[in-house]
């Protein structure tokens, strides 16, 4: 037993000495290639085995022949181990360089293509993470391009919609100033109408800027959708009469919700005005509200004839307007963007889909706790 303990002690001391030297070498080569580190590890393993074997051999007073045999065996094992470590290191480095090239191309053109040759589990995981990141960045770039396109359209349409009433206001004010207006009262009424349009447009821009800046402060209170929709229908009734459109609100459940009454009234008002203006005379705009498993669904259905399927994803984009809505009184394409912003601030969502003869705008809100 005592001999075995001595053998273990001498082997440990020899291997420990090799390990200390190897640790120093690894520290010095910590910034070098992985091949060098793997090679050093293999050298440390072989050297530790050789040092332990020689220490035990010296302690046991082995003959020169036996010692040379042991040394030869260890040397052959060392050659094989070092060659294997070198090949392994070069293979891992090659896979790492392929992944680095793919990542560099990813940085150049924004599209990551994973190397096709097999790699270690860690490199494969890193490749999958880079691929997932590439997909997310592609989605982000698409959204950014869509937003930039919406901003350009918004600026162009706002400029057009501002220029038209401003030119009319200037012409009417010059006619009044020169005393050539045949009916000054009519001019004054028209000026007031145009000023109100401009005021509404500026108000929509201000509201949208608050939504995009995250500065929309909500004052929630518990109320019934029945009362909320009733007030909105009463407010939209004059416009509906002017356009010859019937407002219907028969399928309305008195469901309680916790919302900002003022902001939700704006949501309903925008949806109703949009529906009335798109519905032909003698048409119907129907409002409904019901509780579902997803929450409270409030819907406004019009008779616009439907929206092209390719345009449905853009309906709520800032500044977007359909091809038939490019002229006043269509507005600046902000109403539905404001609707989505307010609804999302209430942790809800806004959607639109085509139905028979028109389209249905749906607002889903969290139901109030009973």
mmCIF file of C-alpha atoms in Angstrom:
data_model
loop_
_atom_site.group_PDB
_atom_site.id
_atom_site.type_symbol
_atom_site.label_atom_id
_atom_site.label_comp_id
_atom_site.label_asym_id
_atom_site.label_seq_id
_atom_site.Cartn_x
_atom_site.Cartn_y
_atom_site.Cartn_z
ATOM 1 C CA UNK A 1 0.000 0.000 0.000
ATOM 2 C CA UNK A 2 2.846 2.323 0.897
ATOM 3 C CA UNK A 3 4.519 1.656 -2.465
ATOM 4 C CA UNK A 4 1.319 2.541 -4.316
ATOM 5 C CA UNK A 5 1.018 5.832 -2.442
ATOM 6 C CA UNK A 6 4.628 6.694 -3.319
ATOM 7 C CA UNK A 7 4.026 5.834 -6.980
ATOM 8 C CA UNK A 8 0.926 8.034 -6.995
ATOM 9 C CA UNK A 9 2.805 10.860 -5.308
ATOM 10 C CA UNK A 10 5.724 10.777 -7.763
ATOM 11 C CA UNK A 11 3.333 10.548 -10.749
ATOM 12 C CA UNK A 12 1.319 13.491 -9.432
ATOM 13 C CA UNK A 13 4.376 15.646 -8.854
ATOM 14 C CA UNK A 14 5.697 14.984 -12.365
ATOM 15 C CA UNK A 15 2.317 15.630 -13.977
ATOM 16 C CA UNK A 16 1.743 18.751 -11.833
ATOM 17 C CA UNK A 17 5.016 20.253 -12.982
ATOM 18 C CA UNK A 18 4.009 19.721 -16.614
ATOM 19 C CA UNK A 19 0.567 21.145 -15.871
ATOM 20 C CA UNK A 20 2.010 24.348 -14.374
ATOM 21 C CA UNK A 21 4.223 24.885 -17.403
ATOM 22 C CA UNK A 22 1.281 24.171 -19.721
ATOM 23 C CA UNK A 23 -0.954 26.646 -17.883
ATOM 24 C CA UNK A 24 1.701 29.329 -18.335
ATOM 25 C CA UNK A 25 1.942 28.505 -22.027
ATOM 26 C CA UNK A 26 -1.837 28.707 -22.414
ATOM 27 C CA UNK A 27 -1.841 32.106 -20.707
ATOM 28 C CA UNK A 28 0.837 33.404 -23.051
ATOM 29 C CA UNK A 29 -1.037 32.027 -26.105
ATOM 30 C CA UNK A 30 -4.512 33.069 -24.980
ATOM 31 C CA UNK A 31 -4.839 35.549 -27.863
ATOM 32 C CA UNK A 32 -3.487 33.203 -30.525
ATOM 33 C CA UNK A 33 -5.229 30.689 -32.733
ATOM 34 C CA UNK A 34 -7.327 27.894 -31.254
ATOM 35 C CA UNK A 35 -4.970 25.444 -32.977
ATOM 36 C CA UNK A 36 -2.119 26.595 -30.734
ATOM 37 C CA UNK A 37 -4.232 26.177 -27.591
ATOM 38 C CA UNK A 38 -5.381 22.673 -28.572
ATOM 39 C CA UNK A 39 -1.795 21.740 -29.419
ATOM 40 C CA UNK A 40 -0.589 23.023 -26.037
ATOM 41 C CA UNK A 41 -3.279 20.999 -24.254
ATOM 42 C CA UNK A 42 -2.161 17.854 -26.077
ATOM 43 C CA UNK A 43 1.493 18.610 -25.260
ATOM 44 C CA UNK A 44 0.604 19.115 -21.600
ATOM 45 C CA UNK A 45 -1.259 15.805 -21.483
ATOM 46 C CA UNK A 46 1.610 13.883 -23.102
ATOM 47 C CA UNK A 47 4.273 15.690 -21.058
ATOM 48 C CA UNK A 48 2.364 15.091 -17.834
ATOM 49 C CA UNK A 49 2.151 11.382 -18.641
ATOM 50 C CA UNK A 50 5.839 11.236 -19.593
ATOM 51 C CA UNK A 51 6.964 13.206 -16.525
ATOM 52 C CA UNK A 52 4.898 11.030 -14.208
ATOM 53 C CA UNK A 53 6.211 7.866 -15.862
ATOM 54 C CA UNK A 54 9.858 8.982 -15.634
ATOM 55 C CA UNK A 55 9.448 10.056 -12.019
ATOM 56 C CA UNK A 56 7.992 6.673 -11.092
ATOM 57 C CA UNK A 57 10.636 4.865 -13.143
ATOM 58 C CA UNK A 58 13.448 6.682 -11.362
ATOM 59 C CA UNK A 59 11.874 6.019 -7.983
ATOM 60 C CA UNK A 60 11.490 2.311 -8.781
ATOM 61 C CA UNK A 61 15.067 2.039 -10.171
ATOM 62 C CA UNK A 62 13.947 0.504 -13.455
ATOM 63 C CA UNK A 63 16.634 -0.873 -15.743
ATOM 64 C CA UNK A 64 17.796 1.137 -18.707
ATOM 65 C CA UNK A 65 16.068 -1.282 -21.076
ATOM 66 C CA UNK A 66 12.737 -1.052 -19.312
ATOM 67 C CA UNK A 67 13.016 2.724 -19.101
ATOM 68 C CA UNK A 68 13.756 3.014 -22.822
ATOM 69 C CA UNK A 69 10.797 0.782 -23.634
ATOM 70 C CA UNK A 70 8.474 2.927 -21.524
ATOM 71 C CA UNK A 71 9.892 6.112 -23.020
ATOM 72 C CA UNK A 72 9.467 4.798 -26.577
ATOM 73 C CA UNK A 73 5.846 3.826 -25.928
ATOM 74 C CA UNK A 74 5.116 7.239 -24.453
ATOM 75 C CA UNK A 75 6.885 8.982 -27.350
ATOM 76 C CA UNK A 76 4.799 7.132 -29.944
ATOM 77 C CA UNK A 77 1.642 7.992 -28.034
ATOM 78 C CA UNK A 78 2.823 11.602 -27.919
ATOM 79 C CA UNK A 79 3.330 11.738 -31.698
ATOM 80 C CA UNK A 80 -0.146 10.361 -32.383
ATOM 81 C CA UNK A 81 -1.742 12.648 -29.768
ATOM 82 C CA UNK A 82 -0.017 15.763 -31.073
ATOM 83 C CA UNK A 83 -0.933 15.017 -34.684
ATOM 84 C CA UNK A 84 -4.545 14.402 -33.673
ATOM 85 C CA UNK A 85 -4.628 17.643 -31.666
ATOM 86 C CA UNK A 86 -3.126 19.530 -34.596
ATOM 87 C CA UNK A 87 -5.695 18.146 -37.035
ATOM 88 C CA UNK A 88 -8.543 18.846 -34.615
ATOM 89 C CA UNK A 89 -7.349 22.396 -34.034
ATOM 90 C CA UNK A 90 -7.008 23.102 -37.749
ATOM 91 C CA UNK A 91 -10.480 21.641 -38.435
ATOM 92 C CA UNK A 92 -12.114 23.779 -35.724
ATOM 93 C CA UNK A 93 -10.261 26.873 -36.906
ATOM 94 C CA UNK A 94 -11.334 26.242 -40.512
ATOM 95 C CA UNK A 95 -14.994 25.956 -39.431
ATOM 96 C CA UNK A 96 -14.597 29.102 -37.331
ATOM 97 C CA UNK A 97 -13.175 31.021 -40.274
ATOM 98 C CA UNK A 98 -16.043 29.893 -42.501
ATOM 99 C CA UNK A 99 -18.496 31.116 -39.876
ATOM 100 C CA UNK A 100 -16.567 34.391 -39.568
ATOM 101 C CA UNK A 101 -16.762 34.919 -43.350
ATOM 102 C CA UNK A 102 -20.485 34.220 -43.289
ATOM 103 C CA UNK A 103 -20.922 36.679 -40.418
ATOM 104 C CA UNK A 104 -18.845 39.289 -42.290
ATOM 105 C CA UNK A 105 -21.035 38.887 -45.375
ATOM 106 C CA UNK A 106 -24.019 39.172 -43.040
ATOM 107 C CA UNK A 107 -22.694 42.550 -41.937
ATOM 108 C CA UNK A 108 -22.156 43.658 -45.545
ATOM 109 C CA UNK A 109 -25.448 42.762 -47.183
ATOM 110 C CA UNK A 110 -27.620 41.931 -44.188
ATOM 111 C CA UNK A 111 -28.276 38.318 -45.222
ATOM 112 C CA UNK A 112 -26.689 35.483 -43.261
ATOM 113 C CA UNK A 113 -26.027 32.188 -45.035
ATOM 114 C CA UNK A 114 -24.799 29.453 -42.687
ATOM 115 C CA UNK A 115 -21.772 27.375 -43.795
ATOM 116 C CA UNK A 116 -22.843 24.072 -45.292
ATOM 117 C CA UNK A 117 -20.008 21.910 -43.929
ATOM 118 C CA UNK A 118 -20.494 20.340 -40.472
ATOM 119 C CA UNK A 119 -19.127 22.127 -37.422
ATOM 120 C CA UNK A 120 -18.954 21.616 -33.679
ATOM 121 C CA UNK A 121 -22.144 21.837 -31.619
ATOM 122 C CA UNK A 122 -21.122 25.251 -30.264
ATOM 123 C CA UNK A 123 -20.403 26.664 -33.718
ATOM 124 C CA UNK A 124 -23.659 25.180 -35.013
ATOM 125 C CA UNK A 125 -25.563 26.890 -32.178
ATOM 126 C CA UNK A 126 -23.830 30.171 -32.974
ATOM 127 C CA UNK A 127 -24.722 29.753 -36.649
ATOM 128 C CA UNK A 128 -28.388 29.212 -35.780
ATOM 129 C CA UNK A 129 -28.391 32.289 -33.548
ATOM 130 C CA UNK A 130 -26.872 34.367 -36.358
ATOM 131 C CA UNK A 131 -29.492 33.049 -38.775
ATOM 132 C CA UNK A 132 -32.282 33.980 -36.343
ATOM 133 C CA UNK A 133 -30.747 37.425 -35.866
ATOM 134 C CA UNK A 134 -30.536 37.847 -39.632
ATOM 135 C CA UNK A 135 -34.235 37.039 -39.994
ATOM 136 C CA UNK A 136 -35.156 39.530 -37.266
ATOM 137 C CA UNK A 137 -33.020 42.240 -38.849
ATOM 138 C CA UNK A 138 -34.610 41.551 -42.242
ATOM 139 C CA UNK A 139 -38.053 42.000 -40.709
ATOM 140 C CA UNK A 140 -36.874 45.174 -39.007
ATOM 141 C CA UNK A 141 -35.490 46.553 -42.279
ATOM 142 C CA UNK A 142 -38.760 45.758 -44.050
ATOM 143 C CA UNK A 143 -40.719 47.566 -41.340
ATOM 144 C CA UNK A 144 -38.339 50.504 -41.500
ATOM 145 C CA UNK A 145 -38.688 50.716 -45.278
ATOM 146 C CA UNK A 146 -42.468 50.558 -44.961
ATOM 147 C CA UNK A 147 -42.430 53.298 -42.307
ATOM 148 C CA UNK A 148 -40.111 55.440 -44.403
ATOM 149 C CA UNK A 149 -42.393 54.974 -47.401
ATOM 150 C CA UNK A 150 -45.382 55.936 -45.251
ATOM 151 C CA UNK A 151 -43.563 59.038 -44.015
ATOM 152 C CA UNK A 152 -42.752 60.103 -47.568
ATOM 153 C CA UNK A 153 -46.346 59.576 -48.650
ATOM 154 C CA UNK A 154 -47.577 61.446 -45.582
ATOM 155 C CA UNK A 155 -45.345 64.440 -46.295
ATOM 156 C CA UNK A 156 -46.400 64.485 -49.954
ATOM 157 C CA UNK A 157 -50.107 64.202 -49.192
ATOM 158 C CA UNK A 158 -50.023 66.646 -46.282
ATOM 159 C CA UNK A 159 -48.232 69.145 -48.504
ATOM 160 C CA UNK A 160 -50.884 68.707 -51.177
ATOM 161 C CA UNK A 161 -53.797 68.863 -48.738
ATOM 162 C CA UNK A 162 -52.381 71.965 -47.066
ATOM 163 C CA UNK A 163 -51.587 73.738 -50.301
ATOM 164 C CA UNK A 164 -55.113 73.401 -51.691
ATOM 165 C CA UNK A 165 -57.060 75.048 -48.824
ATOM 166 C CA UNK A 166 -54.315 77.639 -48.299
ATOM 167 C CA UNK A 167 -54.525 78.672 -51.949
ATOM 168 C CA UNK A 168 -58.310 78.948 -51.634
ATOM 169 C CA UNK A 169 -58.019 80.967 -48.433
ATOM 170 C CA UNK A 170 -55.569 83.346 -50.065
ATOM 171 C CA UNK A 171 -57.775 83.818 -53.104
ATOM 172 C CA UNK A 172 -60.897 84.424 -51.011
ATOM 173 C CA UNK A 173 -59.129 86.813 -48.630
ATOM 174 C CA UNK A 174 -57.721 88.784 -51.581
ATOM 175 C CA UNK A 175 -61.204 88.979 -53.131
ATOM 176 C CA UNK A 176 -62.643 90.267 -49.853
ATOM 177 C CA UNK A 177 -59.773 92.697 -49.420
ATOM 178 C CA UNK A 178 -60.181 94.081 -52.963
ATOM 179 C CA UNK A 179 -63.976 94.290 -52.562
ATOM 180 C CA UNK A 180 -64.653 92.126 -55.619
ATOM 181 C CA UNK A 181 -66.428 89.296 -53.771
ATOM 182 C CA UNK A 182 -69.980 88.990 -55.081
ATOM 183 C CA UNK A 183 -71.195 87.299 -51.877
ATOM 184 C CA UNK A 184 -68.924 88.183 -48.924
ATOM 185 C CA UNK A 185 -70.952 86.106 -46.466
ATOM 186 C CA UNK A 186 -70.488 82.971 -48.563
ATOM 187 C CA UNK A 187 -66.763 83.641 -48.758
ATOM 188 C CA UNK A 188 -66.580 84.046 -44.989
ATOM 189 C CA UNK A 189 -68.437 80.779 -44.453
ATOM 190 C CA UNK A 190 -66.086 79.011 -46.854
ATOM 191 C CA UNK A 191 -63.062 80.491 -45.123
ATOM 192 C CA UNK A 192 -64.345 79.206 -41.791
ATOM 193 C CA UNK A 193 -64.877 75.728 -43.286
ATOM 194 C CA UNK A 194 -61.350 75.619 -44.675
ATOM 195 C CA UNK A 195 -59.889 76.840 -41.379
ATOM 196 C CA UNK A 196 -61.729 74.071 -39.543
ATOM 197 C CA UNK A 197 -60.328 71.517 -41.991
ATOM 198 C CA UNK A 198 -56.825 72.792 -41.388
ATOM 199 C CA UNK A 199 -57.386 72.776 -37.654
ATOM 200 C CA UNK A 200 -58.579 69.158 -37.775
ATOM 201 C CA UNK A 201 -55.558 68.192 -39.829
ATOM 202 C CA UNK A 202 -53.137 69.848 -37.401
ATOM 203 C CA UNK A 203 -54.964 68.176 -34.499
ATOM 204 C CA UNK A 204 -54.546 64.763 -36.152
ATOM 205 C CA UNK A 205 -50.836 65.400 -36.686
ATOM 206 C CA UNK A 206 -50.408 66.410 -33.059
ATOM 207 C CA UNK A 207 -52.283 63.321 -31.848
ATOM 208 C CA UNK A 208 -50.225 61.047 -34.082
ATOM 209 C CA UNK A 209 -46.971 62.629 -32.899
ATOM 210 C CA UNK A 210 -47.977 61.959 -29.278
ATOM 211 C CA UNK A 211 -48.738 58.337 -30.118
ATOM 212 C CA UNK A 212 -45.429 57.788 -31.915
ATOM 213 C CA UNK A 213 -43.513 59.507 -29.110
ATOM 214 C CA UNK A 214 -45.188 57.315 -26.482
ATOM 215 C CA UNK A 215 -46.567 60.422 -24.793
ATOM 216 C CA UNK A 216 -50.224 59.441 -25.021
ATOM 217 C CA UNK A 217 -51.358 59.538 -21.377
ATOM 218 C CA UNK A 218 -54.538 57.547 -20.790
ATOM 219 C CA UNK A 219 -57.034 58.303 -18.050
ATOM 220 C CA UNK A 220 -58.913 55.045 -17.730
ATOM 221 C CA UNK A 221 -62.348 54.701 -16.209
ATOM 222 C CA UNK A 222 -64.935 51.959 -16.154
ATOM 223 C CA UNK A 223 -67.775 52.504 -18.615
ATOM 224 C CA UNK A 224 -70.251 50.606 -20.748
ATOM 225 C CA UNK A 225 -69.635 50.180 -24.453
ATOM 226 C CA UNK A 226 -73.349 50.772 -24.954
ATOM 227 C CA UNK A 227 -73.020 54.353 -23.695
ATOM 228 C CA UNK A 228 -69.741 54.921 -25.537
ATOM 229 C CA UNK A 229 -71.165 53.770 -28.862
ATOM 230 C CA UNK A 230 -74.405 55.678 -28.302
ATOM 231 C CA UNK A 231 -72.528 58.951 -27.926
ATOM 232 C CA UNK A 232 -70.418 58.212 -31.025
ATOM 233 C CA UNK A 233 -73.497 57.418 -33.118
ATOM 234 C CA UNK A 234 -75.175 60.640 -31.995
ATOM 235 C CA UNK A 235 -72.097 62.628 -32.978
ATOM 236 C CA UNK A 236 -71.848 60.986 -36.412
ATOM 237 C CA UNK A 237 -75.563 61.210 -37.225
ATOM 238 C CA UNK A 238 -75.427 64.681 -38.908
ATOM 239 C CA UNK A 239 -72.668 63.535 -41.265
ATOM 240 C CA UNK A 240 -74.579 60.334 -42.036
ATOM 241 C CA UNK A 241 -77.716 62.334 -42.872
ATOM 242 C CA UNK A 242 -75.692 64.630 -45.113
ATOM 243 C CA UNK A 243 -74.387 61.630 -47.066
ATOM 244 C CA UNK A 244 -77.699 59.747 -47.029
ATOM 245 C CA UNK A 245 -76.233 56.857 -45.033
ATOM 246 C CA UNK A 246 -78.123 54.878 -42.381
ATOM 247 C CA UNK A 247 -76.426 54.253 -39.039
ATOM 248 C CA UNK A 248 -77.364 50.962 -37.362
ATOM 249 C CA UNK A 249 -76.375 49.991 -33.830
ATOM 250 C CA UNK A 250 -78.612 47.114 -32.876
ATOM 251 C CA UNK A 251 -76.145 44.347 -31.878
ATOM 252 C CA UNK A 252 -74.489 46.120 -28.991
ATOM 253 C CA UNK A 253 -73.966 44.280 -25.725
ATOM 254 C CA UNK A 254 -73.666 46.465 -22.593
ATOM 255 C CA UNK A 255 -70.163 45.157 -21.917
ATOM 256 C CA UNK A 256 -68.045 47.046 -19.356
ATOM 257 C CA UNK A 257 -64.573 48.201 -20.365
ATOM 258 C CA UNK A 258 -61.834 50.227 -18.685
ATOM 259 C CA UNK A 259 -60.734 52.785 -21.241
ATOM 260 C CA UNK A 260 -59.979 56.451 -21.709
ATOM 261 C CA UNK A 261 -63.416 57.715 -22.747
ATOM 262 C CA UNK A 262 -62.099 60.680 -24.712
ATOM 263 C CA UNK A 263 -59.575 58.677 -26.705
ATOM 264 C CA UNK A 264 -61.969 55.804 -27.410
ATOM 265 C CA UNK A 265 -64.577 58.313 -28.563
ATOM 266 C CA UNK A 266 -61.969 59.523 -31.035
ATOM 267 C CA UNK A 267 -61.434 55.927 -32.193
ATOM 268 C CA UNK A 268 -65.148 55.394 -32.765
ATOM 269 C CA UNK A 269 -65.540 58.804 -34.389
ATOM 270 C CA UNK A 270 -62.692 58.144 -36.846
ATOM 271 C CA UNK A 271 -64.079 54.714 -37.756
ATOM 272 C CA UNK A 272 -67.592 56.051 -38.254
ATOM 273 C CA UNK A 273 -66.500 59.071 -40.305
ATOM 274 C CA UNK A 274 -64.304 56.832 -42.457
ATOM 275 C CA UNK A 275 -67.170 54.357 -42.961
ATOM 276 C CA UNK A 276 -69.764 57.040 -43.757
ATOM 277 C CA UNK A 277 -67.561 58.762 -46.326
ATOM 278 C CA UNK A 278 -66.807 55.459 -48.084
ATOM 279 C CA UNK A 279 -70.403 54.204 -48.114
ATOM 280 C CA UNK A 280 -72.595 55.302 -51.045
ATOM 281 C CA UNK A 281 -75.934 57.040 -50.492
ATOM 282 C CA UNK A 282 -78.727 54.774 -49.219
ATOM 283 C CA UNK A 283 -76.034 52.504 -47.804
ATOM 284 C CA UNK A 284 -75.738 51.286 -44.216
ATOM 285 C CA UNK A 285 -73.011 51.560 -41.601
ATOM 286 C CA UNK A 286 -73.493 49.015 -38.818
ATOM 287 C CA UNK A 287 -71.876 49.147 -35.386
ATOM 288 C CA UNK A 288 -71.710 46.091 -33.115
ATOM 289 C CA UNK A 289 -70.044 45.152 -29.845
ATOM 290 C CA UNK A 290 -69.788 41.765 -28.172
ATOM 291 C CA UNK A 291 -67.729 39.841 -25.651
ATOM 292 C CA UNK A 292 -65.563 37.003 -26.998
ATOM 293 C CA UNK A 293 -62.891 34.725 -25.599
ATOM 294 C CA UNK A 294 -60.263 37.241 -26.767
ATOM 295 C CA UNK A 295 -61.909 40.231 -25.064
ATOM 296 C CA UNK A 296 -64.424 42.826 -26.191
ATOM 297 C CA UNK A 297 -64.779 43.198 -29.967
ATOM 298 C CA UNK A 298 -66.197 46.458 -31.331
ATOM 299 C CA UNK A 299 -66.850 46.498 -35.077
ATOM 300 C CA UNK A 300 -67.872 49.030 -37.729
ATOM 301 C CA UNK A 301 -69.095 47.577 -41.036
ATOM 302 C CA UNK A 302 -69.514 49.807 -44.093
ATOM 303 C CA UNK A 303 -70.675 49.448 -47.691
ATOM 304 C CA UNK A 304 -67.543 50.670 -49.452
ATOM 305 C CA UNK A 305 -67.431 47.667 -51.772
ATOM 306 C CA UNK A 306 -64.311 46.215 -50.182
ATOM 307 C CA UNK A 307 -60.597 46.928 -50.124
ATOM 308 C CA UNK A 308 -58.127 45.216 -52.482
ATOM 309 C CA UNK A 309 -56.514 42.302 -50.661
ATOM 310 C CA UNK A 310 -53.020 43.618 -51.332
ATOM 311 C CA UNK A 311 -53.950 46.903 -49.619
ATOM 312 C CA UNK A 312 -55.407 45.397 -46.436
ATOM 313 C CA UNK A 313 -52.052 45.169 -44.582
ATOM 314 C CA UNK A 314 -51.452 48.914 -45.185
ATOM 315 C CA UNK A 315 -54.823 50.295 -44.168
ATOM 316 C CA UNK A 316 -53.607 51.383 -40.716
ATOM 317 C CA UNK A 317 -50.234 52.728 -41.933
ATOM 318 C CA UNK A 318 -49.492 56.385 -41.331
ATOM 319 C CA UNK A 319 -50.393 58.501 -44.343
ATOM 320 C CA UNK A 320 -51.791 55.658 -46.433
ATOM 321 C CA UNK A 321 -54.932 56.229 -48.464
ATOM 322 C CA UNK A 322 -56.644 54.087 -51.074
ATOM 323 C CA UNK A 323 -56.455 55.087 -54.710
ATOM 324 C CA UNK A 324 -60.046 56.374 -54.600
ATOM 325 C CA UNK A 325 -59.298 58.472 -51.504
ATOM 326 C CA UNK A 326 -56.620 60.800 -52.795
ATOM 327 C CA UNK A 327 -58.716 63.932 -52.761
ATOM 328 C CA UNK A 328 -60.581 65.805 -50.030
ATOM 329 C CA UNK A 329 -62.557 65.117 -47.962
ATOM 330 C CA UNK A 330 -60.533 61.951 -47.580
ATOM 331 C CA UNK A 331 -58.164 63.638 -45.145
ATOM 332 C CA UNK A 332 -54.447 63.086 -44.785
ATOM 333 C CA UNK A 333 -54.556 59.373 -44.136
ATOM 334 C CA UNK A 334 -54.090 59.805 -40.382
ATOM 335 C CA UNK A 335 -57.437 58.720 -38.967
ATOM 336 C CA UNK A 336 -56.900 54.975 -39.083
ATOM 337 C CA UNK A 337 -53.269 55.311 -37.954
ATOM 338 C CA UNK A 338 -54.554 57.211 -34.907
ATOM 339 C CA UNK A 339 -57.131 54.463 -34.335
ATOM 340 C CA UNK A 340 -54.437 51.787 -34.231
ATOM 341 C CA UNK A 341 -52.174 53.852 -31.992
ATOM 342 C CA UNK A 342 -54.904 54.549 -29.424
ATOM 343 C CA UNK A 343 -56.142 50.949 -29.451
ATOM 344 C CA UNK A 344 -52.641 49.551 -28.988
ATOM 345 C CA UNK A 345 -52.097 52.000 -26.121
ATOM 346 C CA UNK A 346 -55.091 50.255 -24.485
ATOM 347 C CA UNK A 347 -53.315 46.873 -24.995
ATOM 348 C CA UNK A 348 -55.768 46.048 -27.758
ATOM 349 C CA UNK A 349 -55.500 45.573 -31.501
ATOM 350 C CA UNK A 350 -57.175 46.919 -34.621
ATOM 351 C CA UNK A 351 -57.889 44.875 -37.744
ATOM 352 C CA UNK A 352 -59.834 45.057 -40.981
ATOM 353 C CA UNK A 353 -61.264 42.438 -43.321
ATOM 354 C CA UNK A 354 -63.531 42.387 -46.323
ATOM 355 C CA UNK A 355 -67.143 41.305 -45.984
ATOM 356 C CA UNK A 356 -70.004 41.111 -48.444
ATOM 357 C CA UNK A 357 -70.426 44.550 -50.024
ATOM 358 C CA UNK A 358 -67.858 46.348 -47.883
ATOM 359 C CA UNK A 359 -65.319 45.939 -45.126
ATOM 360 C CA UNK A 360 -65.420 45.412 -41.380
ATOM 361 C CA UNK A 361 -63.103 47.267 -38.998
ATOM 362 C CA UNK A 362 -62.669 45.475 -35.670
ATOM 363 C CA UNK A 363 -61.224 46.815 -32.440
ATOM 364 C CA UNK A 364 -60.448 44.227 -29.778
ATOM 365 C CA UNK A 365 -60.045 45.532 -26.206
ATOM 366 C CA UNK A 366 -59.352 43.729 -22.925
ATOM 367 C CA UNK A 367 -62.571 43.086 -21.042
ATOM 368 C CA UNK A 368 -62.975 44.817 -17.687
ATOM 369 C CA UNK A 369 -62.836 42.592 -14.627
ATOM 370 C CA UNK A 370 -66.268 41.761 -13.278
#
